[in-house]
mmCIF file of C-alpha atoms in Angstrom:
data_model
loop_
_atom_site.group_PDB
_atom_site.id
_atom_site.type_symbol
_atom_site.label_atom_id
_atom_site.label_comp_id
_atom_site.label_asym_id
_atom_site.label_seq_id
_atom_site.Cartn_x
_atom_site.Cartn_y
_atom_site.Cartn_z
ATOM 1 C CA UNK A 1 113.040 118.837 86.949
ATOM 2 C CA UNK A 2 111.001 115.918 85.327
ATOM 3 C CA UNK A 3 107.367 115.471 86.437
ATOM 4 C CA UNK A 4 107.030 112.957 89.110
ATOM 5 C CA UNK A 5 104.072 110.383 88.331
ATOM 6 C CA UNK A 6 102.343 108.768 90.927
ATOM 7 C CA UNK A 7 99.936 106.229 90.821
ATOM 8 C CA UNK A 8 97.399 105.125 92.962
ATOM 9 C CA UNK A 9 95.144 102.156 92.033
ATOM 10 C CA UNK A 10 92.501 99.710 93.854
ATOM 11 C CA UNK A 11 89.089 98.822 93.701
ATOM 12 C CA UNK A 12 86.062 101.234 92.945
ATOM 13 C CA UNK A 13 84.351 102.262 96.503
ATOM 14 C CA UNK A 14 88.596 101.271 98.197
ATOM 15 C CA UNK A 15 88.983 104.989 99.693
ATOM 16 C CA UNK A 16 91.124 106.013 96.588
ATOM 17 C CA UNK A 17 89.613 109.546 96.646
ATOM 18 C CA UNK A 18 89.580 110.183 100.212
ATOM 19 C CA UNK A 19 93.320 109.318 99.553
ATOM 20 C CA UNK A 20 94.125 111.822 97.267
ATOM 21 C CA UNK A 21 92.397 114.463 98.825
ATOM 22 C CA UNK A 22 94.697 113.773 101.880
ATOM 23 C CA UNK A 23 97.570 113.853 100.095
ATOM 24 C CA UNK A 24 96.391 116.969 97.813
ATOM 25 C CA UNK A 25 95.997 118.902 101.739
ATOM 26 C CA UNK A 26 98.984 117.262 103.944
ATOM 27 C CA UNK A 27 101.797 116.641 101.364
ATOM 28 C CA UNK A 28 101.679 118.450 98.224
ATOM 29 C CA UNK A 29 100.096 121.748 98.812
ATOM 30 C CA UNK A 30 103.279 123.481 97.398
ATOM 31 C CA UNK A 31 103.352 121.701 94.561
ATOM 32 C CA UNK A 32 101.611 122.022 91.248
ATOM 33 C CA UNK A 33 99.467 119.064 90.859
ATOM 34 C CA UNK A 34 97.373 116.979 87.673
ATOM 35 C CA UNK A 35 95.140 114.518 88.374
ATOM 36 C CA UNK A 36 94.729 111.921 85.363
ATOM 37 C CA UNK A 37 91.768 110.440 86.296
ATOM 38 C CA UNK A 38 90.235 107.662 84.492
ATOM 39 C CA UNK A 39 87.131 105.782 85.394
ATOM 40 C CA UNK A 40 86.132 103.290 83.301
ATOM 41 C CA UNK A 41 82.760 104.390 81.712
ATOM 42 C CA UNK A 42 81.705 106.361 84.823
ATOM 43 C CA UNK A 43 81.377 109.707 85.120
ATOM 44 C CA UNK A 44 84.820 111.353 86.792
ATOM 45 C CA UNK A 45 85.365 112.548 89.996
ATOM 46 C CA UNK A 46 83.671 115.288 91.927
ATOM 47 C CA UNK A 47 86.137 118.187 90.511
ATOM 48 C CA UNK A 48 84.524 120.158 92.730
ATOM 49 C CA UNK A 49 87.186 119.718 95.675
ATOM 50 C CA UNK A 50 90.102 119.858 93.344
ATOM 51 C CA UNK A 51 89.442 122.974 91.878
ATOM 52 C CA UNK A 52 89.297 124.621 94.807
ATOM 53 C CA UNK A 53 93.082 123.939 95.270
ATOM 54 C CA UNK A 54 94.316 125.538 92.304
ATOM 55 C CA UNK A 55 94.304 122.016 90.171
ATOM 56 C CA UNK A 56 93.916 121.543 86.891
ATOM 57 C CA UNK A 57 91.537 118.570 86.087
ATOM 58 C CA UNK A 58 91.904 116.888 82.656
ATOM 59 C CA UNK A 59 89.244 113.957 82.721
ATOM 60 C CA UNK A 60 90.026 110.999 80.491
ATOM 61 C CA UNK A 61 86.428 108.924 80.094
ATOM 62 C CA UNK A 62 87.175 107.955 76.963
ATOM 63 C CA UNK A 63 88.255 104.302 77.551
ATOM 64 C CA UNK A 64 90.742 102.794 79.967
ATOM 65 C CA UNK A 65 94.018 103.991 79.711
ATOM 66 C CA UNK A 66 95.323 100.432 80.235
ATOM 67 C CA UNK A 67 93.689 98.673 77.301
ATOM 68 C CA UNK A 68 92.205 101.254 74.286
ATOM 69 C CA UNK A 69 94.190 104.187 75.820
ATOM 70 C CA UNK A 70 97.513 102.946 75.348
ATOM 71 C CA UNK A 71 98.767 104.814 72.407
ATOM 72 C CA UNK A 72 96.672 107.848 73.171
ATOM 73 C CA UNK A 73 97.589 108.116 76.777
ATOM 74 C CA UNK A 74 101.300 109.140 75.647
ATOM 75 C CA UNK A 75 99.805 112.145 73.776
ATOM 76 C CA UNK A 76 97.659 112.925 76.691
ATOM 77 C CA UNK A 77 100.436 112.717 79.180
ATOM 78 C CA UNK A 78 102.537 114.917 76.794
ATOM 79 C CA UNK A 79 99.583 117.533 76.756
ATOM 80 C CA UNK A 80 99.610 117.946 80.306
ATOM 81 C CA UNK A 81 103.443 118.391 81.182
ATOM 82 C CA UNK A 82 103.766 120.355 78.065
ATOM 83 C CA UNK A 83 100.352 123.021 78.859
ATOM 84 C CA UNK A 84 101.122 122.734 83.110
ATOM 85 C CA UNK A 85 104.649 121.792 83.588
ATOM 86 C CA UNK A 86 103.116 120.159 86.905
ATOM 87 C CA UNK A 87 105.799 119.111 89.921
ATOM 88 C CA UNK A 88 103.511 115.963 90.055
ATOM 89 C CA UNK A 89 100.857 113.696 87.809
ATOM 90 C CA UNK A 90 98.407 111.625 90.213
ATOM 91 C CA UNK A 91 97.029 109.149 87.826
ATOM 92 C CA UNK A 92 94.232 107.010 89.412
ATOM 93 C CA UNK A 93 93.079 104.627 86.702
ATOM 94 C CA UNK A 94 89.968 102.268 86.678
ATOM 95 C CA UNK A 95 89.289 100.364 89.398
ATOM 96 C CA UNK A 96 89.189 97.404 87.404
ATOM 97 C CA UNK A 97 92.440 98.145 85.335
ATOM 98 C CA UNK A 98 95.339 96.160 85.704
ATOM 99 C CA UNK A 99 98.002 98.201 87.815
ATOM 100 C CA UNK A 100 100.685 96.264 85.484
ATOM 101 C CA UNK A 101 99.539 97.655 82.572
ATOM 102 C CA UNK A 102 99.225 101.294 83.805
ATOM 103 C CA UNK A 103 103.283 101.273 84.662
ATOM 104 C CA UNK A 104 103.745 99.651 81.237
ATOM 105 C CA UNK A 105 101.724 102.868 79.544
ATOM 106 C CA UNK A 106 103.882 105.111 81.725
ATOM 107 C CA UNK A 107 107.420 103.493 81.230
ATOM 108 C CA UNK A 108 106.656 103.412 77.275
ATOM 109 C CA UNK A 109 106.591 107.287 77.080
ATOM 110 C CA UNK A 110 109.113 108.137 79.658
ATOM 111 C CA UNK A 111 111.484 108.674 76.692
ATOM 112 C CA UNK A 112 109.697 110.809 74.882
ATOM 113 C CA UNK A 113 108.364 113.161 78.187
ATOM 114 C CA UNK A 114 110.404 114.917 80.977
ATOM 115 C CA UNK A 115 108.694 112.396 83.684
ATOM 116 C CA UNK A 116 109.890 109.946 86.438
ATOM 117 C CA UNK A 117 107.570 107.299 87.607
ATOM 118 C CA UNK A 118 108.082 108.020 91.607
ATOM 119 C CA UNK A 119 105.661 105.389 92.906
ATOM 120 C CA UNK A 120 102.908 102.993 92.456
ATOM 121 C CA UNK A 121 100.271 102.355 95.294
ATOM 122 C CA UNK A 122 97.365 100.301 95.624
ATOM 123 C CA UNK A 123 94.395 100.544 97.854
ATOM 124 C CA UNK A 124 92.506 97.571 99.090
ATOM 125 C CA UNK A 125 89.397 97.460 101.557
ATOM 126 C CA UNK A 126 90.207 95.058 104.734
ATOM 127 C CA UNK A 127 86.803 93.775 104.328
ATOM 128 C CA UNK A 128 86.734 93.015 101.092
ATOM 129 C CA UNK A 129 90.034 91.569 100.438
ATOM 130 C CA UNK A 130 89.509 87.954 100.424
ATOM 131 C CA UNK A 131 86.199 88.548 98.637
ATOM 132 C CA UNK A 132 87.868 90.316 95.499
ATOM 133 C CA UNK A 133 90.854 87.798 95.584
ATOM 134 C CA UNK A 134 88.088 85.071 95.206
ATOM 135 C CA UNK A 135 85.804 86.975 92.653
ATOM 136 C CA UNK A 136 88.413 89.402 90.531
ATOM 137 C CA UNK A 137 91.065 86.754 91.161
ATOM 138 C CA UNK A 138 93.613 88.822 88.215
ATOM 139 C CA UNK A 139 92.781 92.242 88.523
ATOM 140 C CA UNK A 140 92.404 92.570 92.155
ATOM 141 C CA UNK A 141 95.573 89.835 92.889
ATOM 142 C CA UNK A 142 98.018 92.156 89.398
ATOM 143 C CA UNK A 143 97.199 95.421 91.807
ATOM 144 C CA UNK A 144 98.264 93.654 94.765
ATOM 145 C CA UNK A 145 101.193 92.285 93.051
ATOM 146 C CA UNK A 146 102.413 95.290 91.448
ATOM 147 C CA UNK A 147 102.350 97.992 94.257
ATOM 148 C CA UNK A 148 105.131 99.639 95.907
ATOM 149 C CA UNK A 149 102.678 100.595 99.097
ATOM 150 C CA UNK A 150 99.761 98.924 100.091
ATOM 151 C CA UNK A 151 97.252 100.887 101.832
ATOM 152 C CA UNK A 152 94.961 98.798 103.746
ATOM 153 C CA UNK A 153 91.477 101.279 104.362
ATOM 154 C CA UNK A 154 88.387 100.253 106.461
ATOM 155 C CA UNK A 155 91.223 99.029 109.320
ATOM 156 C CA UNK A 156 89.523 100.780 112.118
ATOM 157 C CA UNK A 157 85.811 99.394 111.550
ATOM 158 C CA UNK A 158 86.927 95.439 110.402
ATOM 159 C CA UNK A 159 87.506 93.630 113.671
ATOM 160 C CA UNK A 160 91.770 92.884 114.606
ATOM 161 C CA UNK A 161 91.917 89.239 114.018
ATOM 162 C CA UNK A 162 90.135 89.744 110.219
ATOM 163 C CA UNK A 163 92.329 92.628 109.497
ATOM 164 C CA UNK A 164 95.318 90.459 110.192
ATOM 165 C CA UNK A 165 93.834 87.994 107.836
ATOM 166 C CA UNK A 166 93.930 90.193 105.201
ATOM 167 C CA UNK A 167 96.825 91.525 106.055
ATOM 168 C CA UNK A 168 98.423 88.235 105.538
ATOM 169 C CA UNK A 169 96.700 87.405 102.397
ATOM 170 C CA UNK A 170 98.450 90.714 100.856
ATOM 171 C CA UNK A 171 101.610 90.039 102.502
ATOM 172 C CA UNK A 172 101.241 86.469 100.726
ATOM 173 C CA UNK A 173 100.881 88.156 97.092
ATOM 174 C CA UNK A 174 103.870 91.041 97.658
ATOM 175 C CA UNK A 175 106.758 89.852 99.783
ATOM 176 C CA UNK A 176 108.104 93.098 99.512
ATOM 177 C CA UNK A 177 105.599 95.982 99.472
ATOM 178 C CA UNK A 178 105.120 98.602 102.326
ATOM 179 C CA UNK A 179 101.522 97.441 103.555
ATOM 180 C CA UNK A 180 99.344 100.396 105.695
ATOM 181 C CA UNK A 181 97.438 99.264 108.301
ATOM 182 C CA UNK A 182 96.890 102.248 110.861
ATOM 183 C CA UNK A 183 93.941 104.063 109.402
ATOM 184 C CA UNK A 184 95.090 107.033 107.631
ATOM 185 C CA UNK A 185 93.180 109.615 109.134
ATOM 186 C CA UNK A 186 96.010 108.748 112.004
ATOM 187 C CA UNK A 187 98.739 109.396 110.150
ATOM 188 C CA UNK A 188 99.905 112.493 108.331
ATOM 189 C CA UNK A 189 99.924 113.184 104.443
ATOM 190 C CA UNK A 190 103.704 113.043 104.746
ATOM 191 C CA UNK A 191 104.405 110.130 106.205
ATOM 192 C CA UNK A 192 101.765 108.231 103.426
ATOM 193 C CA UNK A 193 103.579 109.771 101.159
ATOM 194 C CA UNK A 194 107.110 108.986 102.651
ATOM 195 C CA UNK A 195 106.142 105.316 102.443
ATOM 196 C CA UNK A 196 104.990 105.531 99.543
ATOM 197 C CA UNK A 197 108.211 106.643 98.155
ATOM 198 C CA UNK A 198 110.533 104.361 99.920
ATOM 199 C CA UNK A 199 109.047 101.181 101.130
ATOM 200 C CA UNK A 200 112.287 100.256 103.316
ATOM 201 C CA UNK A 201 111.657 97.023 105.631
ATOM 202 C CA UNK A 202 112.589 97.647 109.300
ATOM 203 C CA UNK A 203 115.003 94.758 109.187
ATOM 204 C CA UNK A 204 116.422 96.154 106.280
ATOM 205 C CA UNK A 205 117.118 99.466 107.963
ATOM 206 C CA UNK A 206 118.736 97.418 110.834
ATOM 207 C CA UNK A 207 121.027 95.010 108.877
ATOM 208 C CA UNK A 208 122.344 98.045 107.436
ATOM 209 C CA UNK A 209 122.615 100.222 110.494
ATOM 210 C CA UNK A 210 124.541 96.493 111.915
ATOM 211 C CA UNK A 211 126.531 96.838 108.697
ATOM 212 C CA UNK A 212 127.908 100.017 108.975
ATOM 213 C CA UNK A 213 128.967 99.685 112.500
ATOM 214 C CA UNK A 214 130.670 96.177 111.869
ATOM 215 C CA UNK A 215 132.598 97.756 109.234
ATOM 216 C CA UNK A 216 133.416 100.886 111.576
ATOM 217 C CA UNK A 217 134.441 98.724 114.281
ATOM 218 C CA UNK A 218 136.836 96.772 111.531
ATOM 219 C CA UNK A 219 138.178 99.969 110.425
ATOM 220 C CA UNK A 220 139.311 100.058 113.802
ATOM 221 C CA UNK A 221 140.372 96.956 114.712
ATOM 222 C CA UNK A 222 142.721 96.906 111.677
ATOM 223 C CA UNK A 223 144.030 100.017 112.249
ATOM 224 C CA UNK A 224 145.575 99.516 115.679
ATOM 225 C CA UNK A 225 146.778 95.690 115.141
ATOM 226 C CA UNK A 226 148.041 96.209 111.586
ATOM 227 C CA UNK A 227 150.895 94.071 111.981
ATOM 228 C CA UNK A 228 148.684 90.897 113.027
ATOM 229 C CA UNK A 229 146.400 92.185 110.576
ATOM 230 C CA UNK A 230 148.746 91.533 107.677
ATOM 231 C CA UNK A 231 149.928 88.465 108.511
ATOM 232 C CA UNK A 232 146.204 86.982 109.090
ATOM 233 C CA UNK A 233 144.863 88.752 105.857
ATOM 234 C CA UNK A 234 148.031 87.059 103.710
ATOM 235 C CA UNK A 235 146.358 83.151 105.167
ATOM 236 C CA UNK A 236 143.068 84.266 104.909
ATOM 237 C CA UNK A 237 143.549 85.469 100.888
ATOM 238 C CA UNK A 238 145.736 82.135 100.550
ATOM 239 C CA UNK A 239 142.554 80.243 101.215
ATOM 240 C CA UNK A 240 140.270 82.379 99.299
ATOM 241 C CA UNK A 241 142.560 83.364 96.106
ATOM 242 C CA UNK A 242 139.513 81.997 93.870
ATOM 243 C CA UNK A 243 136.957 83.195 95.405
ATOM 244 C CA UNK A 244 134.616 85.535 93.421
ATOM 245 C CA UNK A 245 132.299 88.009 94.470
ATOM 246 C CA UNK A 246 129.166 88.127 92.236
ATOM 247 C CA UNK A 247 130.761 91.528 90.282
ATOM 248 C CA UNK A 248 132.801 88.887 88.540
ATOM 249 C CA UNK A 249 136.082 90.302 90.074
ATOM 250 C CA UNK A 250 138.432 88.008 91.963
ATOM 251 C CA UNK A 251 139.262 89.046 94.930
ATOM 252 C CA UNK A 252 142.638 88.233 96.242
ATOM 253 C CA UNK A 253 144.512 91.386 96.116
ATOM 254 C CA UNK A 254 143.853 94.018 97.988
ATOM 255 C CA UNK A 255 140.833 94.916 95.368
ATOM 256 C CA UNK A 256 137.387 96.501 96.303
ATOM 257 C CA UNK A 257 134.439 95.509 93.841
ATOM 258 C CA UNK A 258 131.779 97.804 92.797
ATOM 259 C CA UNK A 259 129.666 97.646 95.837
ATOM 260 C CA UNK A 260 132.677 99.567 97.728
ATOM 261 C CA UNK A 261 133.266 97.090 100.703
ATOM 262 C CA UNK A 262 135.977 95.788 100.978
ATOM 263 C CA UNK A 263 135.479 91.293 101.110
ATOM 264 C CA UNK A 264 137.967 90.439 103.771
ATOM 265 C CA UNK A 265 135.666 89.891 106.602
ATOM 266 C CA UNK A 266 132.303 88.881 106.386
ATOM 267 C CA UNK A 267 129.253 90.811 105.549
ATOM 268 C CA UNK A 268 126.936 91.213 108.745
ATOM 269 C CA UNK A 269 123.926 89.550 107.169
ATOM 270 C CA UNK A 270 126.235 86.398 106.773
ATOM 271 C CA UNK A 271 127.040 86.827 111.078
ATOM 272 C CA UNK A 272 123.521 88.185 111.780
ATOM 273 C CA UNK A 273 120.228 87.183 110.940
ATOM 274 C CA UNK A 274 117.076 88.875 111.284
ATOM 275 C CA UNK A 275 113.220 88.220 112.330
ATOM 276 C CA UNK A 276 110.418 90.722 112.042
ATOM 277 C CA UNK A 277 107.135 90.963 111.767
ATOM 278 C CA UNK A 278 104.179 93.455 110.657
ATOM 279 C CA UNK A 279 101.064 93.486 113.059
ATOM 280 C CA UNK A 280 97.987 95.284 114.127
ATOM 281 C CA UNK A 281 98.059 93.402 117.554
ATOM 282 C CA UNK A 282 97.792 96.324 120.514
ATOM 283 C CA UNK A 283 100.462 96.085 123.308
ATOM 284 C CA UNK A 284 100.636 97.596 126.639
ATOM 285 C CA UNK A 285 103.972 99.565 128.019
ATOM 286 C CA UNK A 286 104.114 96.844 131.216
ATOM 287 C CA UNK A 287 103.679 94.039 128.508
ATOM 288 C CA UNK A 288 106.206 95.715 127.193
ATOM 289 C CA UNK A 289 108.820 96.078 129.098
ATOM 290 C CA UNK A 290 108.217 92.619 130.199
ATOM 291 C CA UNK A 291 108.831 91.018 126.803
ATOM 292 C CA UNK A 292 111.942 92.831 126.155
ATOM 293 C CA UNK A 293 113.578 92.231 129.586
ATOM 294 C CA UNK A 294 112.877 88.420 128.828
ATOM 295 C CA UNK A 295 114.571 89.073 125.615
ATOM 296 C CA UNK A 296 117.712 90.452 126.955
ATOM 297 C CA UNK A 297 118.011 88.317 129.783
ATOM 298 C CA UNK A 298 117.065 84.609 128.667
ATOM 299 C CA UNK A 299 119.735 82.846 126.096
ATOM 300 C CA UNK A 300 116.914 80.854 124.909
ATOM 301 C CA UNK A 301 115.787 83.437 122.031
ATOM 302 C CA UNK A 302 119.559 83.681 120.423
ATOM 303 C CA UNK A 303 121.865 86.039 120.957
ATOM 304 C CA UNK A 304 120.833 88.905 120.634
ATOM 305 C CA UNK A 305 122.337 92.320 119.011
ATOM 306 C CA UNK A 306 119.089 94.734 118.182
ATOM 307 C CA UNK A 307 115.388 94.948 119.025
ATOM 308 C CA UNK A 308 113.484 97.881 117.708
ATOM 309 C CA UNK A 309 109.575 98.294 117.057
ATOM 310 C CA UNK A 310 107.039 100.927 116.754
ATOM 311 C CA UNK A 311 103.923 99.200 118.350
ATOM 312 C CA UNK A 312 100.218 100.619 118.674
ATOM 313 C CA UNK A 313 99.258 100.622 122.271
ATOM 314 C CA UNK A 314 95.994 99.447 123.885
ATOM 315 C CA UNK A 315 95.356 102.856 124.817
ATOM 316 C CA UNK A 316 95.481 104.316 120.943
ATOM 317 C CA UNK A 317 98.950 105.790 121.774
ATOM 318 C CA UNK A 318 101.547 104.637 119.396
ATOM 319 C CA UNK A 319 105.305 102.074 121.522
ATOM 320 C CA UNK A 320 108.823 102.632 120.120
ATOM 321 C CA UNK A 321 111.271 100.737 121.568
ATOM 322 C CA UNK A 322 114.767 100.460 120.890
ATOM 323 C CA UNK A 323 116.744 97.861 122.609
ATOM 324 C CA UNK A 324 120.380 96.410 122.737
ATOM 325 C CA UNK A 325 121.385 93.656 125.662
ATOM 326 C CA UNK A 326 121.455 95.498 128.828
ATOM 327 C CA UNK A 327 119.693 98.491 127.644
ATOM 328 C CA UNK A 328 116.256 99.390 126.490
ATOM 329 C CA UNK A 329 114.301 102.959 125.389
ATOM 330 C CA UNK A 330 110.375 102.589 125.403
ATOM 331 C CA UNK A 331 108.901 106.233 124.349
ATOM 332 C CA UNK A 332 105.706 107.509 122.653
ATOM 333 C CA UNK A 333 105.907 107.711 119.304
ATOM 334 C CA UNK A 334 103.945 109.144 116.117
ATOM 335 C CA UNK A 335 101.566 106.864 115.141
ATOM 336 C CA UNK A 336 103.387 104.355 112.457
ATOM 337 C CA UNK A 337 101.565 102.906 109.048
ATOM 338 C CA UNK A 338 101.354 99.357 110.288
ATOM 339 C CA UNK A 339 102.902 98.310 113.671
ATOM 340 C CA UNK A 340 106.661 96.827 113.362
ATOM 341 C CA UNK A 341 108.942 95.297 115.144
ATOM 342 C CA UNK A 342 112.614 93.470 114.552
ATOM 343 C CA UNK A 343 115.041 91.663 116.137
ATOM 344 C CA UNK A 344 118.597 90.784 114.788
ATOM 345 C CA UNK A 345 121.282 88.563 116.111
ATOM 346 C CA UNK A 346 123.061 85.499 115.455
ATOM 347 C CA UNK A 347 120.777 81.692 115.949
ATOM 348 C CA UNK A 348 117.274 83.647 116.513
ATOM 349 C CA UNK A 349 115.085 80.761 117.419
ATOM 350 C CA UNK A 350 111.967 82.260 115.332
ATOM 351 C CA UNK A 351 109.555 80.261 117.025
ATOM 352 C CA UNK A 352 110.475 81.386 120.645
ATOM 353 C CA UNK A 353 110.449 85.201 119.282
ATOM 354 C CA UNK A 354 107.001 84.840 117.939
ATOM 355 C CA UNK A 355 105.661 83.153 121.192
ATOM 356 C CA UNK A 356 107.197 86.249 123.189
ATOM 357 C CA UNK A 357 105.371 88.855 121.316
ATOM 358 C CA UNK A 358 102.108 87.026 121.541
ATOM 359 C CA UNK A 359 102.520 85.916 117.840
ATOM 360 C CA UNK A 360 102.999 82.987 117.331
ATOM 361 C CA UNK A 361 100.410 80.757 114.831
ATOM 362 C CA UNK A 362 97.779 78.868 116.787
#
């Protein structure tokens, strides 16, 4: 099994340790575990903790792995898998490294070590975000930028409306990274580390969950009017006969391309559309229900297919919902890493949607 390398940047004083030590306790404690730790100049980490749970510490204060370290670091990394054969490498570099560079170091030797680069996390301070973006504009905006997971800490002492602000500001750098927002001494090491992993979007999740039951609902459709079927699908591949699909393939014989489906009918995301959106606001159940049972009743939000969230709750509990027209599940859920929610259907009018959840922009 190749050695997994995770790592997890941000700014000096960001909650990087506390971090790790989670982790270390909730979601690796059977593995074997190295930290690569490299602080730029300073002295390293407190081993004190790690040693305690059976981990090897190899400190690296000679430089910064990103800039002087670069053709050592390979040697180093080598070292370690070769002397520990670790499950896992937590490398936490500078806090003023560029979280670019650091994948860079790690992709260069991945030929020459048994190692997989499993994810890349950053860790920014609510309070400070817009602070660093203005002052460490690069460095603080390349972490941002490069992350797989963002993990937002200070969340429960920064009032909503700033945390939302920052939240935003993030969201504005990475379009696509999993951002954190519920404090992670609410969640457990396993679900971090879940995240961390896969970063799916909720509406991605949905689309394909919509996807796989348009196709199943095809599969039967054709099956039981086959003869129609035929006769439609020989018109409908007259009109098409030059059509392409992006693997380069035409498609007007009864050919599937790579991605498996087959391109007579459409794809769902062509039929359905989606609108979601990440926030820290607090809802109430009776708000709740409310919202939704406007949503399934009133034609002015689209038509609707799928509604699902995970909300937090006023009263520190944690909403899911799950809704289709005419029938809706609110329960009590573990708490999420930022709250969610998504709706998909066909003309979503976005601006009514946002207004209904209390989102909208002032």
């Amino acid at each position: 099994m190749a050695t997994k390398i995770d790592i997890i940047s941000g700014f000096l004083g960001a909650g990087k340790t506390t971090l790790i030590k989670k982790l270390l306790k909730e979601a690796f404690q059977d593995e074997q575990v190295v930290l690569i730790e490299n602080e730029f100049g300073e002295i390293g980490i407190d081993g004190g903790f790690l040693k305690e749970s059976g981990i090897q510490i190899r400190e690296m204060n000679s430089g910064c792995i990103c800039c002087s370290l670069v053709g050592d670091f390979g040697t180093s990394l080598k070292e370690v898998v070769d002397k520990y054969h670790p499950d896992r490498i937590l490398i936490e570099p500078s806090g003023v490294g560029k979280l670019s560079d650091v994948i860079r170091a790690v992709q260069g030797v991945q030929k020459d070590v048994d190692i997989v680069l499993n994810s890349y996390t950053t860790v920014v301070d609510a309070k400070k975000c817009k602070m660093y973006m203005r002052n460490f504009g690069e460095f603080f905006d390349n972490q941002v930028q490069y992350a797989g997971a963002i993990i937002m800490s200070r969340t429960d002492i920064v009032d909503e409306k700033k945390a939302e602000q920052a939240m935003e500001l993030l969201r504005g750098m990475n379009a696509k990274a999993a951002i954190i927002t519920t404090p992670i001494d609410k969640l457990d090491g396993k679900k971090i580390l879940e995240v961390m992993e896969h970063p799916v979007s909720l509406s991605d999740e949905l689309m394909e969950e919509a996807e796989h039951e348009h196709h199943h609902d095809h599969d039967h459709e054709e099956h039981e009017h086959h003869h129609d079927h035929d006769h439609e699908e020989h018109e409908h591949h007259h009109d098409h006969d030059h059509e392409e699909c992006g693997c380069g393939h035409d498609h007007h014989d009864h050919e599937e391309c790579g991605c498996g489906h087959d391109h007579h009918h459409h794809h769902a995301d062509e039929v359905f559309t989606s609108w979601g959106r990440e926030t820290i606001k607090k809802y109430t159940r009776e708000g709740l229900e409310k919202m939704l049972e406007a949503l399934s009743e009133s034609e002015e939000y689209g038509t609707i297919l799928r509604a699902k969230g995970m909300l937090p709750a006023e009263d520190g509990t944690w909403i899911y919902f799950d809704m289709v027209p005419e029938e809706t599940e609110i329960r009590e859920g573990a708490p999420e890493y930022t709250g969610r929610l998504c709706v998909i259907g066909s003309k979503l009018n976005e601006h009514k949607l946002a207004e209904l959840f209390g989102l909208a922009e002032d």
